[in-house]
């Protein structure tokens, strides 16, 4: 489940138990029961079902517990099912007073002012869809003598009452909160499933033993949930999987147990810290795997190694970008860049050592017989110097023709030859077939060759440094490119989210105006203006330093 996205459906009012809320309630009090099933219609998704204990039980004597359970259910779910008995009347609304306390229990932002009017837009971005299920519903669905749907019945029940008295305010407050916090609403009615005497046996009854209307209503409800319940998504379009849900639950419960309010922004940032650190490790592990599979040391050239690094680095960045979110100031991406750079440098050092070891071993194999001959004095005779130079040149040609020597081939060869200069010079000076003039010319020739070799190595070193500088720039540009694309995607997703919220607010504002509630409409108008200002803010520049 940890890698699969989840659809979280919570049913409030049912008496099931799982975990305690901690020090804020008695230790024996349990609140929510959870179970998971494969989603019947969405591959690679899991349907997570949460059932809360019955709220409003007078025997518990702890309304704070009920309020926290309600708040947790809202925070964790993508579809919130409120399950009540009978019709939607004032008593039902009064029992739903928890919705009026949501901004006293939940913060959208770490610096927010816990006010319904100011923060409702922020809450809407991560609050679930609202489904009200009415059990044992016995009325005919009609209004003014005309048949209506269950959804229309719910909308009619949420209409506000004109007036400024406290009674009018108490009537309007839960309705106004539901309308603001849960723009997408649905209603289902259920007949009594069977005769009263059989209600205690419901779990053992087959469908053909239940009321046929109830069976059809239940099928319609399940079909709606399976088809319309969204993947649980946090503010910013962050889709929740099993491990993220676990971390969210622990974060919220820790906040409640310590006396704080659960804060969505803080929860997302805490989750981002965990996930982004894991994303760095996942990216590095992929890089290591790819380089281990592809790189055969020593490489013939530095560029060959850098090309393999660049391809593996690109994939590693892609994995990080895909797995990370809310990387404030790009700290984790900088960490990834630093680790990748260190990995690259380590591979370069390994490549140099592998090349040096390979070349040194090859020189030993090729020149050992010659060294032994020199020790035996074979070349310490008239004409021996020219024979030694000729043999040395032949062995150099063999050495240069050997494949896969790597980037240290020339430097290792020159280092070896320099180590033998004193011996060669001694043979030169004792060779009686050469005149003093010829010896001087030979010394100058050797110096010239040595200087030429040194210049060649310097040029090669400068070339390598240039390649390393170019690779660093390419790495930086790859990070910037992928991050810029991610920021563009995130901004498009945020704008789409804000546009959906704006459309819902405009729709609710029009409804309030139509119902004659000018003050509430003006409050909503202020929210709309604030949202439009945020939508018009300039894009952030992508800078990784």
Coordinates of N, CA and C in Angstrom, one line a residue, residues 385-500:
X385 N 74.2 1.4 -26.2 CA 73.2 2.5 -26.0 C 72.2 2.5 -27.1
X386 N 72.7 2.4 -28.4 CA 71.7 2.4 -29.5 C 70.8 1.2 -29.5
X387 N 71.3 0.1 -29.1 CA 70.5 -1.1 -29.0 C 69.4 -0.9 -27.9
X388 N 69.8 -0.3 -26.8 CA 68.9 0.0 -25.7 C 67.8 0.9 -26.1
X389 N 68.1 2.0 -26.8 CA 67.1 2.9 -27.2 C 66.2 2.3 -28.2
X390 N 66.7 1.4 -29.1 CA 65.9 0.8 -30.1 C 64.9 -0.2 -29.4
X391 N 65.4 -0.9 -28.4 CA 64.5 -1.9 -27.7 C 63.5 -1.1 -26.9
X392 N 63.9 0.0 -26.3 CA 62.9 0.8 -25.5 C 61.8 1.3 -26.4
X393 N 62.2 1.8 -27.6 CA 61.2 2.3 -28.6 C 60.2 1.2 -29.0
X394 N 60.8 0.0 -29.2 CA 59.9 -1.1 -29.6 C 58.9 -1.4 -28.5
X395 N 59.3 -1.4 -27.3 CA 58.4 -1.7 -26.1 C 57.4 -0.6 -25.9
X396 N 57.9 0.6 -26.2 CA 56.9 1.8 -26.1 C 55.8 1.6 -27.1
X397 N 56.1 1.2 -28.3 CA 55.1 1.0 -29.4 C 54.1 -0.1 -29.0
X398 N 54.7 -1.2 -28.4 CA 53.8 -2.3 -27.9 C 52.8 -1.7 -26.8
X399 N 53.4 -1.0 -25.9 CA 52.6 -0.4 -24.8 C 51.5 0.5 -25.4
X400 N 51.8 1.4 -26.3 CA 50.8 2.3 -26.8 C 49.7 1.6 -27.6
X401 N 50.0 0.4 -28.2 CA 49.0 -0.3 -28.9 C 48.1 -1.1 -28.1
X402 N 48.4 -1.3 -26.8 CA 47.5 -2.1 -25.9 C 46.3 -1.3 -25.6
X403 N 45.1 -1.9 -25.7 CA 43.8 -1.2 -25.5 C 43.5 -1.0 -24.0
X404 N 42.5 -0.2 -23.7 CA 41.9 0.0 -22.4 C 42.9 0.4 -21.3
X405 N 43.9 1.2 -21.7 CA 44.9 1.7 -20.7 C 44.3 2.8 -19.8
X406 N 43.4 3.6 -20.4 CA 42.8 4.7 -19.7 C 43.5 6.0 -19.8
X407 N 43.1 6.9 -18.9 CA 43.5 8.3 -19.1 C 44.9 8.6 -18.5
X408 N 45.5 7.6 -17.8 CA 46.8 7.8 -17.2 C 47.9 7.2 -18.0
X409 N 47.5 6.7 -19.3 CA 48.5 6.0 -20.1 C 49.8 6.8 -20.3
X410 N 49.7 8.0 -20.8 CA 50.9 8.8 -21.1 C 51.7 9.2 -19.9
X411 N 50.9 9.6 -18.9 CA 51.6 10.1 -17.6 C 52.4 8.9 -17.0
X412 N 51.7 7.8 -16.9 CA 52.4 6.6 -16.3 C 53.6 6.2 -17.1
X413 N 53.5 6.2 -18.4 CA 54.7 5.9 -19.3 C 55.8 6.9 -19.0
X414 N 55.5 8.2 -19.0 CA 56.6 9.2 -18.9 C 57.2 9.1 -17.5
X415 N 56.4 8.8 -16.5 CA 56.9 8.6 -15.1 C 57.9 7.4 -15.1
X416 N 57.5 6.4 -15.8 CA 58.4 5.2 -15.8 C 59.7 5.5 -16.5
X417 N 59.6 6.2 -17.6 CA 60.8 6.5 -18.4 C 61.7 7.4 -17.6
X418 N 61.1 8.4 -16.9 CA 62.0 9.3 -16.1 C 62.7 8.5 -15.0
X419 N 62.1 7.5 -14.5 CA 62.7 6.7 -13.4 C 63.9 6.0 -14.0
X420 N 64.0 5.8 -15.3 CA 65.1 5.0 -15.9 C 66.2 5.9 -16.5
X421 N 66.0 7.3 -16.4 CA 66.9 8.2 -17.1 C 68.3 8.1 -16.7
X422 N 68.5 7.9 -15.4 CA 69.9 7.8 -14.9 C 70.7 6.6 -15.4
X423 N 69.9 5.5 -15.5 CA 70.5 4.2 -15.9 C 70.9 4.4 -17.4
X424 N 69.9 4.9 -18.2 CA 70.1 5.1 -19.6 C 71.3 6.1 -19.9
X425 N 71.3 7.1 -19.1 CA 72.4 8.1 -19.2 C 73.8 7.5 -18.9
X426 N 73.8 6.6 -17.9 CA 75.1 6.0 -17.6 C 75.5 5.1 -18.7
X427 N 74.6 4.4 -19.4 CA 75.0 3.5 -20.5 C 75.5 4.4 -21.7
X428 N 74.8 5.6 -21.8 CA 75.2 6.5 -22.9 C 76.6 7.0 -22.7
X429 N 76.9 7.4 -21.5 CA 78.3 8.0 -21.2 C 79.4 6.9 -21.3
X430 N 79.1 5.7 -21.1 CA 80.1 4.6 -21.1 C 80.2 3.9 -22.5
X431 N 79.4 4.3 -23.4 CA 79.4 3.7 -24.7 C 80.5 4.3 -25.5
X432 N 81.6 3.5 -25.8 CA 82.8 4.0 -26.4 C 82.7 4.2 -27.9
X433 N 81.6 3.7 -28.5 CA 81.4 3.9 -29.9 C 80.9 5.3 -30.3
X434 N 80.5 6.0 -29.3 CA 79.9 7.4 -29.5 C 81.0 8.4 -29.1
X435 N 81.1 9.5 -30.0 CA 82.0 10.6 -29.7 C 81.3 11.5 -28.7
X436 N 82.1 12.4 -28.1 CA 81.6 13.3 -27.1 C 80.5 14.2 -27.7
X437 N 80.7 14.5 -29.0 CA 79.7 15.4 -29.7 C 78.4 14.6 -29.8
X438 N 78.5 13.4 -30.2 CA 77.3 12.6 -30.4 C 76.6 12.4 -29.1
X439 N 77.4 12.2 -28.0 CA 76.7 12.1 -26.7 C 76.0 13.4 -26.3
X440 N 76.6 14.5 -26.6 CA 75.9 15.8 -26.3 C 74.6 16.0 -27.1
X441 N 74.7 15.6 -28.4 CA 73.5 15.7 -29.2 C 72.4 14.7 -28.7
X442 N 72.8 13.6 -28.2 CA 71.8 12.6 -27.7 C 71.2 13.1 -26.4
X443 N 72.0 13.7 -25.6 CA 71.5 14.3 -24.3 C 70.4 15.4 -24.6
X444 N 70.7 16.2 -25.6 CA 69.8 17.3 -26.0 C 68.5 16.7 -26.6
X445 N 68.7 15.6 -27.4 CA 67.5 15.0 -28.0 C 66.6 14.4 -26.9
X446 N 67.2 13.8 -25.9 CA 66.4 13.2 -24.8 C 65.7 14.3 -24.0
X447 N 66.4 15.5 -23.8 CA 65.8 16.6 -23.1 C 64.6 17.1 -23.9
X448 N 64.8 17.2 -25.2 CA 63.7 17.8 -26.1 C 62.5 16.8 -26.0
X449 N 62.8 15.5 -26.1 CA 61.7 14.6 -26.0 C 60.9 14.7 -24.7
X450 N 61.7 14.8 -23.7 CA 61.1 15.0 -22.3 C 60.3 16.2 -22.2
X451 N 60.8 17.3 -22.8 CA 60.0 18.6 -22.7 C 58.8 18.5 -23.6
X452 N 58.9 17.8 -24.7 CA 57.7 17.6 -25.6 C 56.6 16.8 -24.9
X453 N 57.1 15.7 -24.2 CA 56.1 14.9 -23.5 C 55.5 15.7 -22.3
X454 N 56.3 16.5 -21.6 CA 55.7 17.3 -20.5 C 54.7 18.3 -21.1
X455 N 55.0 18.9 -22.2 CA 54.0 19.8 -22.8 C 52.7 19.1 -23.2
X456 N 52.9 17.9 -23.7 CA 51.7 17.1 -24.1 C 50.8 16.8 -22.9
X457 N 51.5 16.4 -21.8 CA 50.7 16.1 -20.6 C 50.0 17.3 -20.0
X458 N 50.7 18.5 -20.1 CA 50.1 19.7 -19.7 C 48.9 20.1 -20.5
X459 N 49.0 19.9 -21.8 CA 47.8 20.1 -22.7 C 46.7 19.2 -22.4
X460 N 47.0 17.9 -22.1 CA 46.0 16.9 -21.8 C 45.3 17.3 -20.4
X461 N 46.1 17.8 -19.5 CA 45.6 18.1 -18.2 C 44.6 19.3 -18.3
X462 N 45.0 20.3 -19.1 CA 44.1 21.4 -19.4 C 42.8 21.0 -20.0
X463 N 43.0 20.1 -21.0 CA 41.8 19.5 -21.6 C 40.8 18.9 -20.6
X464 N 41.4 18.1 -19.7 CA 40.6 17.4 -18.7 C 39.9 18.4 -17.8
X465 N 40.7 19.4 -17.4 CA 40.1 20.5 -16.6 C 38.9 21.2 -17.3
X466 N 39.1 21.4 -18.5 CA 38.0 22.1 -19.3 C 36.8 21.2 -19.4
X467 N 37.0 19.9 -19.6 CA 35.9 18.9 -19.6 C 35.2 18.9 -18.3
X468 N 36.0 18.9 -17.2 CA 35.3 18.9 -15.9 C 34.5 20.2 -15.7
X469 N 35.0 21.3 -16.1 CA 34.3 22.6 -15.9 C 33.0 22.5 -16.8
X470 N 33.1 22.0 -18.0 CA 31.9 21.9 -18.8 C 30.9 21.0 -18.3
X471 N 31.4 19.9 -17.6 CA 30.5 18.9 -17.0 C 29.7 19.6 -15.8
X472 N 30.4 20.4 -15.0 CA 29.8 21.0 -13.9 C 28.7 22.0 -14.4
X473 N 29.0 22.7 -15.4 CA 28.0 23.6 -16.0 C 26.8 22.8 -16.5
X474 N 27.0 21.7 -17.2 CA 25.9 20.9 -17.7 C 25.1 20.3 -16.6
X475 N 25.8 19.9 -15.5 CA 25.0 19.4 -14.3 C 24.1 20.4 -13.8
X476 N 24.7 21.6 -13.6 CA 23.9 22.8 -13.1 C 22.7 23.0 -14.0
X477 N 22.9 23.1 -15.3 CA 21.8 23.4 -16.2 C 20.8 22.3 -16.2
X478 N 21.2 21.0 -16.0 CA 20.2 19.9 -15.9 C 19.4 20.1 -14.7
X479 N 20.0 20.4 -13.6 CA 19.2 20.7 -12.4 C 18.2 21.8 -12.6
X480 N 18.7 22.9 -13.2 CA 17.8 24.1 -13.4 C 16.7 23.7 -14.4
X481 N 17.0 23.0 -15.4 CA 16.0 22.6 -16.4 C 14.9 21.8 -15.8
X482 N 15.3 20.7 -15.1 CA 14.2 19.9 -14.5 C 13.5 20.6 -13.4
X483 N 14.1 21.4 -12.6 CA 13.4 22.1 -11.6 C 12.5 23.1 -12.1
X484 N 12.9 23.8 -13.2 CA 12.0 24.8 -13.9 C 10.8 24.1 -14.4
X485 N 11.0 23.0 -15.0 CA 9.8 22.2 -15.6 C 8.9 21.8 -14.4
X486 N 9.5 21.4 -13.3 CA 8.6 21.0 -12.1 C 7.9 22.2 -11.6
X487 N 8.6 23.3 -11.5 CA 7.9 24.5 -11.0 C 6.8 25.0 -11.9
X488 N 7.0 24.8 -13.2 CA 5.9 25.2 -14.1 C 4.7 24.3 -13.9
X489 N 5.0 23.0 -13.8 CA 3.9 22.0 -13.5 C 3.2 22.3 -12.2
X490 N 4.0 22.6 -11.2 CA 3.4 22.9 -9.9 C 2.5 24.2 -9.9
X491 N 3.1 25.2 -10.6 CA 2.3 26.4 -10.7 C 1.0 26.2 -11.5
X492 N 1.1 25.4 -12.6 CA -0.1 25.1 -13.4 C -1.1 24.4 -12.5
X493 N -0.6 23.5 -11.7 CA -1.5 22.7 -10.8 C -2.1 23.6 -9.7
X494 N -1.3 24.5 -9.2 CA -1.8 25.5 -8.2 C -2.8 26.4 -8.8
X495 N -2.6 26.9 -10.0 CA -3.5 27.8 -10.6 C -4.9 27.1 -10.9
X496 N -4.8 25.8 -11.3 CA -6.0 25.0 -11.6 C -6.7 24.8 -10.3
X497 N -6.0 24.6 -9.2 CA -6.6 24.4 -7.9 C -7.3 25.7 -7.4
X498 N -6.6 26.8 -7.6 CA -7.1 28.1 -7.2 C -8.3 28.5 -8.1
X499 N -8.3 28.2 -9.4 CA -9.4 28.5 -10.3 C -10.6 27.7 -9.9
X500 N -10.4 26.4 -9.4 CA -11.6 25.6 -9.0 C -12.2 26.2 -7.7

